[in-house]
Structure formats: C-alpha cells, structure tokens
Coordinates of C-alpha atoms and ligand atoms in Angstrom, one line a residue:
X1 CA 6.6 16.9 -11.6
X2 CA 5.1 16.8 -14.9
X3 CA 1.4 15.8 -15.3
X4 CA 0.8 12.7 -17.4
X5 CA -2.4 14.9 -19.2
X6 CA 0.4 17.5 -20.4
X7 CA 2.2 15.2 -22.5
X8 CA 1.6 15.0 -26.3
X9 CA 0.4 11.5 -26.7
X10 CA -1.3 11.3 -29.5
X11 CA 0.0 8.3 -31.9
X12 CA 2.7 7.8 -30.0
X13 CA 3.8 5.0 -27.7
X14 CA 3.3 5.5 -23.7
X15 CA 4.7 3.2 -21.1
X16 CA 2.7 3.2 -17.9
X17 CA 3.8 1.2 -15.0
X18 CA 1.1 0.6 -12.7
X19 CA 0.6 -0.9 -9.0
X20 CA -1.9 -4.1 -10.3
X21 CA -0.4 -6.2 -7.4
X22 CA -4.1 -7.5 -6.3
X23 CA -4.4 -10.5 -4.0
X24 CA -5.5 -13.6 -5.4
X25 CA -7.6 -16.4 -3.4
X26 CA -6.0 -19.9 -3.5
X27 CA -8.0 -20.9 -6.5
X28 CA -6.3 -18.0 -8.3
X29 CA -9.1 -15.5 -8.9
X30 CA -8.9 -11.4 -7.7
X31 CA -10.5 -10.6 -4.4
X32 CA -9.9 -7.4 -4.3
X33 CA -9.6 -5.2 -7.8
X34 CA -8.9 -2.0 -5.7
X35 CA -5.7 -1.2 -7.4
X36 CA -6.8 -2.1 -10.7
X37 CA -9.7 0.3 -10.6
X38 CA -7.4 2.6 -9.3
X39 CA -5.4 2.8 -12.4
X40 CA -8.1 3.1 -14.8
X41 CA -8.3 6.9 -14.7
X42 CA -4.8 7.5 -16.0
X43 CA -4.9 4.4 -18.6
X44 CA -8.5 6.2 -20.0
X45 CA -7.7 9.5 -20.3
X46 CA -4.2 8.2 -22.5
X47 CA -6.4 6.1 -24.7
X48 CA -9.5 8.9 -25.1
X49 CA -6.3 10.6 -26.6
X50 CA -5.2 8.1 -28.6
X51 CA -2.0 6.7 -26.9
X52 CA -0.5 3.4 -27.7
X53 CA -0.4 2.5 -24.1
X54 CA 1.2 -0.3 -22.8
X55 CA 0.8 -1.1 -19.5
X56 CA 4.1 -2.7 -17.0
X57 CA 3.5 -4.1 -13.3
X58 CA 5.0 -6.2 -11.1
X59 CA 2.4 -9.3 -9.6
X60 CA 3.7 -11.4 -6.4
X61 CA 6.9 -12.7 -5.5
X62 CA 8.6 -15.2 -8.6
X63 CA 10.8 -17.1 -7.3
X64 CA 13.6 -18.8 -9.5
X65 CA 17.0 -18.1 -10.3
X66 CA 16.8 -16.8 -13.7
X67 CA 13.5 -15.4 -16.4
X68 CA 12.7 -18.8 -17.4
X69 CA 12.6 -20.6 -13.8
X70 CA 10.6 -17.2 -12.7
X71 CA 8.0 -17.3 -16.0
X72 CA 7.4 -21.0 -15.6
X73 CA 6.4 -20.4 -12.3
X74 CA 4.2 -17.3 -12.1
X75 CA 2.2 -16.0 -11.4
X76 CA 1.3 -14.5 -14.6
X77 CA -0.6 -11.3 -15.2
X78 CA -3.6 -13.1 -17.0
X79 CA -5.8 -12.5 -14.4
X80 CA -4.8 -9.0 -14.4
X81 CA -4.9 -8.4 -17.5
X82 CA -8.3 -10.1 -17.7
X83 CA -10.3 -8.2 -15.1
X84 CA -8.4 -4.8 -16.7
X85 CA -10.2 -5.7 -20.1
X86 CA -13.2 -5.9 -18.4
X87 CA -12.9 -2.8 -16.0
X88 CA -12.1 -0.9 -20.0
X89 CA -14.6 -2.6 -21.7
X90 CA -11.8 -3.0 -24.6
X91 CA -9.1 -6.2 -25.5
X92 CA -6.1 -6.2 -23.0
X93 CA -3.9 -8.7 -25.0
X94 CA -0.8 -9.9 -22.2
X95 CA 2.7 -10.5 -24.2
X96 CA 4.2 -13.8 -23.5
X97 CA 7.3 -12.0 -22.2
X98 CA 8.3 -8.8 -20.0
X99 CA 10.4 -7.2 -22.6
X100 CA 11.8 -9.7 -25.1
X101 CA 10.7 -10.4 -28.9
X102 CA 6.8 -11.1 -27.5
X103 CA 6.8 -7.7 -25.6
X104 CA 8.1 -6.2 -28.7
X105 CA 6.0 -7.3 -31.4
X106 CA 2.6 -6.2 -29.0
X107 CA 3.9 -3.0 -28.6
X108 CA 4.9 -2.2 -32.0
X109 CA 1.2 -4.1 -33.1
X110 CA -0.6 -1.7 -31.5
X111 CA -2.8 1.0 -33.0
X112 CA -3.8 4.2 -31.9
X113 CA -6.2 3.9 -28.7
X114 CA -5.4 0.3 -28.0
X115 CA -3.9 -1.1 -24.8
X116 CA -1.8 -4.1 -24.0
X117 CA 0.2 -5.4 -21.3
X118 CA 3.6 -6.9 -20.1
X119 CA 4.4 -9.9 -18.5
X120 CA 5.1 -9.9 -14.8
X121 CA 8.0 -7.6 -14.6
X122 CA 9.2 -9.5 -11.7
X123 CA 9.7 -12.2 -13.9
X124 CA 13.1 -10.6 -15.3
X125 CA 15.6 -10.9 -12.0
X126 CA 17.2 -7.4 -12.8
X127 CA 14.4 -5.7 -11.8
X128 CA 14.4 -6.2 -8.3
X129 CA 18.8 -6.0 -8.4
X130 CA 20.8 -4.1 -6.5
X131 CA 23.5 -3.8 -9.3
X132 CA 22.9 -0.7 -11.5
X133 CA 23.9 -2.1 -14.4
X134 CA 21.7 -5.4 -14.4
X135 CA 18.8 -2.8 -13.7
X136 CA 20.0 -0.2 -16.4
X137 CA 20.4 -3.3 -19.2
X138 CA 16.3 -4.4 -18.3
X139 CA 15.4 -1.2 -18.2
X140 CA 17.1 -0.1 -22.0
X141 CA 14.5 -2.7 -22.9
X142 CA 11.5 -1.7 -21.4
X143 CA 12.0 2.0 -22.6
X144 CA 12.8 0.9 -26.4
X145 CA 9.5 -0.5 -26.1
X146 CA 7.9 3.4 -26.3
X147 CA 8.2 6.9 -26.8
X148 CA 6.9 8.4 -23.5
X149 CA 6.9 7.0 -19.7
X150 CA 4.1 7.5 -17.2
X151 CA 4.5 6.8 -13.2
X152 CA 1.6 6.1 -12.3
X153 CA 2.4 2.7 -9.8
X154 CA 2.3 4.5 -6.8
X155 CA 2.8 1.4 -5.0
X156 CA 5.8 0.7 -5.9
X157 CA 7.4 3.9 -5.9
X158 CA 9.8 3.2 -2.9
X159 CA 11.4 0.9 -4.8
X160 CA 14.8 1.5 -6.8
X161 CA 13.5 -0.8 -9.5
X162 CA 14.4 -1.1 -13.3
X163 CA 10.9 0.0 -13.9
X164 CA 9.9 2.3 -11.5
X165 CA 13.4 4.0 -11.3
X166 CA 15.9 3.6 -14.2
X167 CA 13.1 3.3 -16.9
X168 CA 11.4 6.6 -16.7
X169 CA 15.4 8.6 -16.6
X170 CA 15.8 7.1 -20.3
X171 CA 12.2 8.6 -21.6
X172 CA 10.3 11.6 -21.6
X173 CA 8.1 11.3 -18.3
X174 CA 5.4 12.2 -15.7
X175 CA 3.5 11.2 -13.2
X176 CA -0.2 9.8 -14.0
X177 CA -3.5 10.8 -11.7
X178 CA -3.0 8.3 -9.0
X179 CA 0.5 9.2 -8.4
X180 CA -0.5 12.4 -8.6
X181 CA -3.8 12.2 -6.1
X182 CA -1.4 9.9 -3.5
X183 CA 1.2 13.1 -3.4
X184 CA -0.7 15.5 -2.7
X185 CA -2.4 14.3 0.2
X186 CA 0.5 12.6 1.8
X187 CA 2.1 16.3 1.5
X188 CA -1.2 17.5 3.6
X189 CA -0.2 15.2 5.9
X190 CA 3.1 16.2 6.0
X191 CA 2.5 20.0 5.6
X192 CA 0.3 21.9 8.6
X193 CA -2.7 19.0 9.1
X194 CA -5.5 20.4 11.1
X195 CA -5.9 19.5 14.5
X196 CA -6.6 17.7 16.2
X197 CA -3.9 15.1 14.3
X198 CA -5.2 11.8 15.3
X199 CA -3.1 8.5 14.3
X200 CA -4.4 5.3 14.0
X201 CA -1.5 2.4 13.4
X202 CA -2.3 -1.7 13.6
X203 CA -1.5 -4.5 12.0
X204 CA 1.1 -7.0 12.4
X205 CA 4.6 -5.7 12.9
X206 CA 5.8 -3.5 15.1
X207 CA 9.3 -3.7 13.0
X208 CA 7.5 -2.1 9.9
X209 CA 6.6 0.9 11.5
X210 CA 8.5 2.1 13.8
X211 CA 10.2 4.6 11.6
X212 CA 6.9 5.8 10.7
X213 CA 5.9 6.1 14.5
X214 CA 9.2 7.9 15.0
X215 CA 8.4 10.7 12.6
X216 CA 4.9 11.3 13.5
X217 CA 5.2 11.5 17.1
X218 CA 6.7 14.8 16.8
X219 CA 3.5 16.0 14.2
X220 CA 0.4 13.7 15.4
X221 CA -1.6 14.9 18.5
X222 CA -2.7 11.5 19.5
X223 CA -1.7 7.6 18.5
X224 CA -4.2 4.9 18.4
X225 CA -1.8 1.7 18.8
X226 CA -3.8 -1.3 18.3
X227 CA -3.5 -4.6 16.1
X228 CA -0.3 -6.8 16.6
X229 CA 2.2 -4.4 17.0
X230 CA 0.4 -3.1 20.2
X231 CA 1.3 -6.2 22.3
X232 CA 4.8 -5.2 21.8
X233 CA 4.0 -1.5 23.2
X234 CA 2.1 -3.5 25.9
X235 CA 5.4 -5.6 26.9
X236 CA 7.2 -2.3 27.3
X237 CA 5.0 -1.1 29.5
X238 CA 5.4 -4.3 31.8
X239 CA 1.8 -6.4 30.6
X240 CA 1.6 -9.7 30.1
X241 CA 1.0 -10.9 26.4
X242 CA 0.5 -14.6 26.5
X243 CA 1.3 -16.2 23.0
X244 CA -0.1 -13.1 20.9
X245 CA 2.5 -11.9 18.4
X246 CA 5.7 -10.1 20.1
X247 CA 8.3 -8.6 19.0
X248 CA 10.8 -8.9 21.8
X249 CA 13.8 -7.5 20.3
X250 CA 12.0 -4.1 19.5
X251 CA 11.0 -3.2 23.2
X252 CA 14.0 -0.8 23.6
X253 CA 12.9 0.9 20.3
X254 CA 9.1 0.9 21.1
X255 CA 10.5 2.0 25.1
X256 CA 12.3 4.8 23.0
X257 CA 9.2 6.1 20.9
X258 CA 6.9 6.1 23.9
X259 CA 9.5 8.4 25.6
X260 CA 9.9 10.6 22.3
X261 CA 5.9 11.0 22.2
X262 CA 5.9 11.8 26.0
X263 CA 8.4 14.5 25.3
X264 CA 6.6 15.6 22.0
X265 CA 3.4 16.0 24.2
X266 CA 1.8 13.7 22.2
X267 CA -0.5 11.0 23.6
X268 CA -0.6 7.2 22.9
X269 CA -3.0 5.0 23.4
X270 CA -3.2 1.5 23.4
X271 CA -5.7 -1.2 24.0
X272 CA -7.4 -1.5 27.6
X273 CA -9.0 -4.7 26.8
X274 CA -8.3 -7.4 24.3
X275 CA -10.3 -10.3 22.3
X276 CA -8.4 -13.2 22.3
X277 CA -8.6 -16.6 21.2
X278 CA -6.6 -20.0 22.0
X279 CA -5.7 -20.2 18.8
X280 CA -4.8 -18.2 15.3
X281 CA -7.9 -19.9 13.4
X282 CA -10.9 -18.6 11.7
X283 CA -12.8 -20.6 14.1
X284 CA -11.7 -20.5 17.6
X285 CA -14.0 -19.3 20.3
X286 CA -13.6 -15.7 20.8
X287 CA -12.9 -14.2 24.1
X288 CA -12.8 -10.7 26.1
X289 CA -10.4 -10.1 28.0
X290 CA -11.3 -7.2 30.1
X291 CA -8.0 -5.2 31.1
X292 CA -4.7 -5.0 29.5
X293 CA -2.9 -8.3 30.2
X294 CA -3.3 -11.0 27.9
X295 CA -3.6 -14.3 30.2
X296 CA -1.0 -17.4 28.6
X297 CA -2.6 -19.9 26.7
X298 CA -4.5 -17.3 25.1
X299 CA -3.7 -14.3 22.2
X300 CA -4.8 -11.2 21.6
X301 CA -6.6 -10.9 18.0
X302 CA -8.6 -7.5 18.0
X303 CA -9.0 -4.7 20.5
X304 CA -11.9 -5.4 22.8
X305 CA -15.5 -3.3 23.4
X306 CA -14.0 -0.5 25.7
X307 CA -10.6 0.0 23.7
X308 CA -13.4 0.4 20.8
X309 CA -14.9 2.8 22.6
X310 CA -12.1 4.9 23.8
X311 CA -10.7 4.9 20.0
X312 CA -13.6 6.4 18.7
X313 CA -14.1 9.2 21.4
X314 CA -10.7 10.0 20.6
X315 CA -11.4 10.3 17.1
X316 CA -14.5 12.0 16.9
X317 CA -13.5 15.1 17.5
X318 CA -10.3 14.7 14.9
X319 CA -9.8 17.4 12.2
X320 CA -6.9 15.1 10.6
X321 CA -6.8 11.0 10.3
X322 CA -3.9 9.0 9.3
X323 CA -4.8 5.3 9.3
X324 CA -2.3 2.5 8.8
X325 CA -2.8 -1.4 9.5
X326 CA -5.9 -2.8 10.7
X327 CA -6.8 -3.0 14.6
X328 CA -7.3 -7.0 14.4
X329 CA -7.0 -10.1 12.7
X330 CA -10.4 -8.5 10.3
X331 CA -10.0 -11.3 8.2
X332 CA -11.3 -13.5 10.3
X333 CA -14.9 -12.1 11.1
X334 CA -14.9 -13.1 14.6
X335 CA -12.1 -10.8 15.3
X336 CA -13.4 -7.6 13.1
X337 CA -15.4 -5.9 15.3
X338 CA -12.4 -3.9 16.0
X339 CA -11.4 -3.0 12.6
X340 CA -14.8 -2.3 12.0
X341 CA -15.2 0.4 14.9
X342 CA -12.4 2.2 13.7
X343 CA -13.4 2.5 10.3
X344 CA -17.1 3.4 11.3
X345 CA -15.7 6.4 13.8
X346 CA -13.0 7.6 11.2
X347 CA -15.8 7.5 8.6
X348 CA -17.6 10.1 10.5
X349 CA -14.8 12.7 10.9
X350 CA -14.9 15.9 9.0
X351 CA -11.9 16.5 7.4
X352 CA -9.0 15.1 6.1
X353 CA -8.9 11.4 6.7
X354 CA -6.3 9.0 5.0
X355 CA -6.2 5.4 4.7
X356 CA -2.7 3.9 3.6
X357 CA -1.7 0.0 3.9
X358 CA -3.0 -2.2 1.6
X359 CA -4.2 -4.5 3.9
X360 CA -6.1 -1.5 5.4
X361 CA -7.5 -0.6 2.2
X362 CA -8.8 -4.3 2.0
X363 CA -10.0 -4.3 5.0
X364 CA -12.3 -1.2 4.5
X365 CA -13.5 -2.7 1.4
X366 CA -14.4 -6.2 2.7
X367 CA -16.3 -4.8 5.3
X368 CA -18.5 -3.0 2.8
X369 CA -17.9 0.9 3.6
X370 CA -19.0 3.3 0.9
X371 CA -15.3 4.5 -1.0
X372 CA -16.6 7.7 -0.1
X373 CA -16.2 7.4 4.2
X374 CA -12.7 8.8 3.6
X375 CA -10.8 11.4 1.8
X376 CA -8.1 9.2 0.3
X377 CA -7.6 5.5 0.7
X378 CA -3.7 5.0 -0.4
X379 CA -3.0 1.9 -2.6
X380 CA 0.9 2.1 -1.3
X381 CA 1.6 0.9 2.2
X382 CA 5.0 1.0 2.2
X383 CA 5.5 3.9 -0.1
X384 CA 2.7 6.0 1.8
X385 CA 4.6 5.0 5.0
X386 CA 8.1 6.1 3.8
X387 CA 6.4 9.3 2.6
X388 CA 5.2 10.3 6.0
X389 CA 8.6 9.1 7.4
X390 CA 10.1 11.8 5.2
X391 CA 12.3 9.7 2.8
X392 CA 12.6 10.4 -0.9
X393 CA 11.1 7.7 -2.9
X394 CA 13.1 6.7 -5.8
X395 CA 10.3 6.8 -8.2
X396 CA 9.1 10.2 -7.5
X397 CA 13.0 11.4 -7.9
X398 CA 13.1 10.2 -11.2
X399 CA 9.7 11.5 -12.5
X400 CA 11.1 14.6 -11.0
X401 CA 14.3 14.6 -12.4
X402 CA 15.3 17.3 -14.7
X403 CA 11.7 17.7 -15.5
Ligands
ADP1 P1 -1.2 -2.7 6.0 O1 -1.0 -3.6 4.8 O2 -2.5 -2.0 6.0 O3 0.0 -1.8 6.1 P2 -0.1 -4.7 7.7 O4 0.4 -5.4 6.5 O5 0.9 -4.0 8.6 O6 -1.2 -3.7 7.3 O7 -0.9 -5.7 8.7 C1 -2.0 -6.4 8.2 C2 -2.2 -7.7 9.0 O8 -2.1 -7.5 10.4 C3 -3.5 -8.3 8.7 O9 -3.4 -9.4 7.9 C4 -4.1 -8.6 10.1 O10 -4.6 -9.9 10.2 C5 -2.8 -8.5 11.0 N1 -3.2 -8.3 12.4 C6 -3.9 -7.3 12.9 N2 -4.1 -7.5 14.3 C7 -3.4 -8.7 14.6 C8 -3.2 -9.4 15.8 N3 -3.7 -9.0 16.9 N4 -2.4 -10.5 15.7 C9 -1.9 -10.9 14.5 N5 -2.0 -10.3 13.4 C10 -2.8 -9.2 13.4
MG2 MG1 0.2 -5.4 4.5

C-alpha cells in the first residue's frame, strides 16, 4: 500500500476521505472530537506540503429518498467542519453540496495549502448503493474533483462505498497515517501476539460479534465476556437473565463458540456477579447481584465487584489486549464502575494493548484515562472487528490495488 507522505502533492489537488463521524449531543454540539483529532496528522502533513486538500466524510444516517430530501434534512458537516478549523487553526469552508457545482467551485478555489470540505457524502443516495453503476456515476464526481486520493477514513473502510471504494480505483492513491497506524497493529493482532492473548468483548449485541468471537477463539488465550452480549452467553449456560438484554435466537451460535473455545483450549469468562437495576434509566437505584443469575424484574447493566476483580487478575499478567465494547451501560455513571475496572487493569499491561469500538473509544475518553494507557485505541469498530475476523475490507483492496 502506498504511503500518503510518498505522493507528489505539491500544487496539486488531494482528496482525503476521513472517518469524522463524531457523536453529537441533542442540542447538536460534538462530544467527542476523537476521530477528528485523529485525522489531523494526515490533513497537516498534506498542507505543510502544500496540497489543495479537500476533505470527504460521511456524518450520521440521512434519511430521504433522494439528495434533496437527505440535504434538507442533515445533518450537515458544519459542526465538523467547524471544530476541524479550530483543531488546524486555519479556515475550513464546507461546500453547500457533496459533489455538485458548490463542491466544484471550493475545490477548484482553493490555493496551495488551503483546506475545504464536502458536504455529508451520505447526503448523495449512491453512496451507500448496492448497484455499481449508481456508486461508479457519484464516485466519477467526487474524483473529478482532484488529482490524487488519500484513504485515510479508517472507519469506514469495510464499506463498499462510492467513496471509500470506487473513488480511490479512478485516482492515483494511498493510504494516509491513521489508516496506516490502524493496519499495522490489527496485523500484530493477527500475526504471532505475545502471550498471554487476553480478550476483552462487551457491549450490546451478541449478533455483532460473534464472527469476531469465532475467529479469535482459535488465537486468544482467554475471553473476557461481559456487557450485554454476556447475558446471552449466560442463557446458554442455563442462568436466569430477568429482563436484561437477550438475544434468544443466538444461543445455538453462542452454545457453538463456547464449544469451539473449549476445543481451542481457550478459556471464557463471563460475569460471576451482576449490577442491575429495575429499569434502563440514568437514575434507577443500582443493585448487586451477587452470583450469576439475574433475578426477574431486575437487568443486568455492568459486571459486578468480584467479576471486576476476576477480570483484572486475568489481565494483569497479559502480554497482548484486544478490547472491544464496553463491560456496562458506562454512560450512565452508576453503572461504570465496570467499564472503568477494565480500562484501569488493561491500562497497566505491558505490551500490546488495543482498544477498537467506537463506543469503547468513548468510553475510555469519558472517563478521563490519559491517551497514553494503551498502545492503540482504533477509531473503526466494525472495520477493526472485520479485520480480526479476517475479511478483506473493500477500502484497503482498492488502496491496494495495482499500487
Ligand atoms: P463498540 O462501539 O465499542 O463496538 P458496542 O456498540 O458494541 O461497542 O456497544 C456499546 C453499547 O453497549 C454502549 O452504549 C453500552 O451502553 C451498551 N451496553 C454495555 N453493557 C450493557 C448492558 N448490560 N445492557 C445494555 N447495554 C449495554
Ligand atoms: Mg458502537
């Protein structure tokens, strides 16, 4: 894969598509500018050489029919675009439009060193199409609108998307620094981790990852299986769950994967005791349940004190950590003491630990650990997940096609 810092760039027109899918609060400002600053290295080094650098990202779900129904309704990039300005300390004007006469007349505005951005790629329905030729038409746009293509949306790369996929095959290309960080260690992950190999998986569905779970059985020496999906590992094994969220129609599959990791000689653990709560609310009363069975009336919302404890002893003495999906409902700070732990004992592992899920990622931010606890905290979720499970991603192929 070529290196974004190999291209020639100088006074000529580079398309980077980013990951800047930050979550917004309900009155519409950023609460977490994690992705953002984790673009900034590849946009500075292109403009410290004088790029034209436009920048193309996707932002929420737009719903509508066609662009117009999907533009009036957002959500626009402004707020992106915005807090990017002030991350560069430079102008980051937004066109009105994702490639059309707006997108256009920024790009071809643009001096040497300058930045702008797209509109909400999402906005344009062919992005996200399955038809190849809807996604080829968009994406004969967006690469008219440059000389030179730069991956660097790692986010987003297991998407077969008009920009992440089609795009780069009709310009010169490479992958930016993220990209490039993110690969190479998912590919220690993949490749001969030190052991102990020490998994960590939570958060709400058991659905999401049980590929994921399927392929690292076979490499991971132990799995920590807490947060929302555990209650389904928990039915499997005959406990009661009360009302805390169950995926019934996956206990054959979960049944399966415990089988596959008792085979593989790999050990998984799940929670030995619970906090639960009547209710999914910020404010309802917290309660420890102190063995494995969840009484009705209540749910489980975050592992409890001994689960705590036994996750951390079987971390501490890890020479590999893969985390993915956070222990309990952290959001709620009544039910984050579990998210918490885990963070706190991975933080203190020597060697290589990785956090992937955005959530995740969130979650070790909002509860104020330095960056620096971990070796790598992934901005993709579901691209550092289909990674591990060993699929291609569809924008890596085409960064790495022909090149
Ligand atoms: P990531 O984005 O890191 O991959 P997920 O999207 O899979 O993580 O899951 C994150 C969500 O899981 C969080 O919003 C969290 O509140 C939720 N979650 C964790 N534990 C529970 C639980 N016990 N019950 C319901 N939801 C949970
Ligand atoms: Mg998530």
């Amino acid at each position: 894969m070529r290196r974004a810092e190999d291209l020639d760039v100088r006074g000529r027109t580079v398309l980077v598509r980013a990951d800047l899918n930050v979550p917004l609060d309900d009155r519409g400002a950023i609460t977490d500018d994690g992705r953002i600053r984790a673009s900034l290295p590849t946009i500075r080094e292109l403009l410290d050489r004088d790029a034209k650098v436009i920048v193309c990202a996707h932002f929420g779900r737009p719903k509508g029919d066609d662009y117009a129904a999907r533009a009036a309704g957002g959500p626009s990039l402004a707020p992106v675009a915005a807090r990017l300005a002030e991350l560069l300390g430079r102008p980051v004007p937004l066109a009105a439009d994702v490639a059309g006469e707006s997108a256009r007349a920024v790009a071809g505005g643009l001096a040497d060193g300058q930045v702008a951005m797209l509109e909400n790629v999402r906005f344009e329905p062919a992005e996200t199409s399955k038809d190849d030729e809807a996604r080829g038409e968009l994406a004969g746009r967006l690469a008219a609108l440059a000389d030179l293509y730069v991956g660097d949306g790692f986010g987003a790369m297991h998407r077969k998307h008009a920009s992440v996929y089609d795009t780069p095959l009709l310009l010169p290309r490479a992958a930016g620094q993220l990209v490039l960080a993110e690969v190479a260690v998912l590919r220690q992950l993949t490749t001969g981790p030190a052991r102990p190999y020490v998994v960590v998986l939570g958060g709400a569905k058991v659905s999401d990852k049980l590929a994921v779970i399927g392929n690292l059985v076979g490499k991971a020496d132990r799995l920590l299986i807490a947060g929302g999906m555990a209650y389904t590992f928990l039915a499997a094994q005959g406990h009661q769950t009360g009302d805390s969220i169950l995926q019934e129609d996956q206990i054959p599959q979960v049944s399966m994967a415990l089988a596959q990791a008792a085979k593989a000689g790999a050990e998984v653990l799940l929670p030995v005791d619970h906090v639960v709560a009547d209710r999914f609310a910020a404010d309802a009363p917290p309660e420890i349940v102190p063995g494995p069975d969840i009484p009705d009336g209540t749910m489980g919302l975050d592992i409890g004190p001994a689960t705590r404890e036994l996750f951390a002893r079987k971390l501490a003495d890890a020479k590999t950590v893969f985390w993915n999906g956070p222990p309990g409902v952290f959001e709620f700070p009544a039910f984050a003491a579990g998210t918490l732990a885990v963070a706190e004992a991975i933080s203190h592992v020597t060697g290589l630990t990785v956090v992937g899920g955005g959530d995740s990622a969130a979650a070790v931010r909002a509860l104020g650990l330095p960056a620096d606890a971990f070796t790598h905290i992934s901005t993709g979720g579901g691209a550092s997940l289909e990674y591990l499970e060993g699929r291609d991603l569809p924008g890596l192929a085409a960064l790495e096609a022909g090149a």
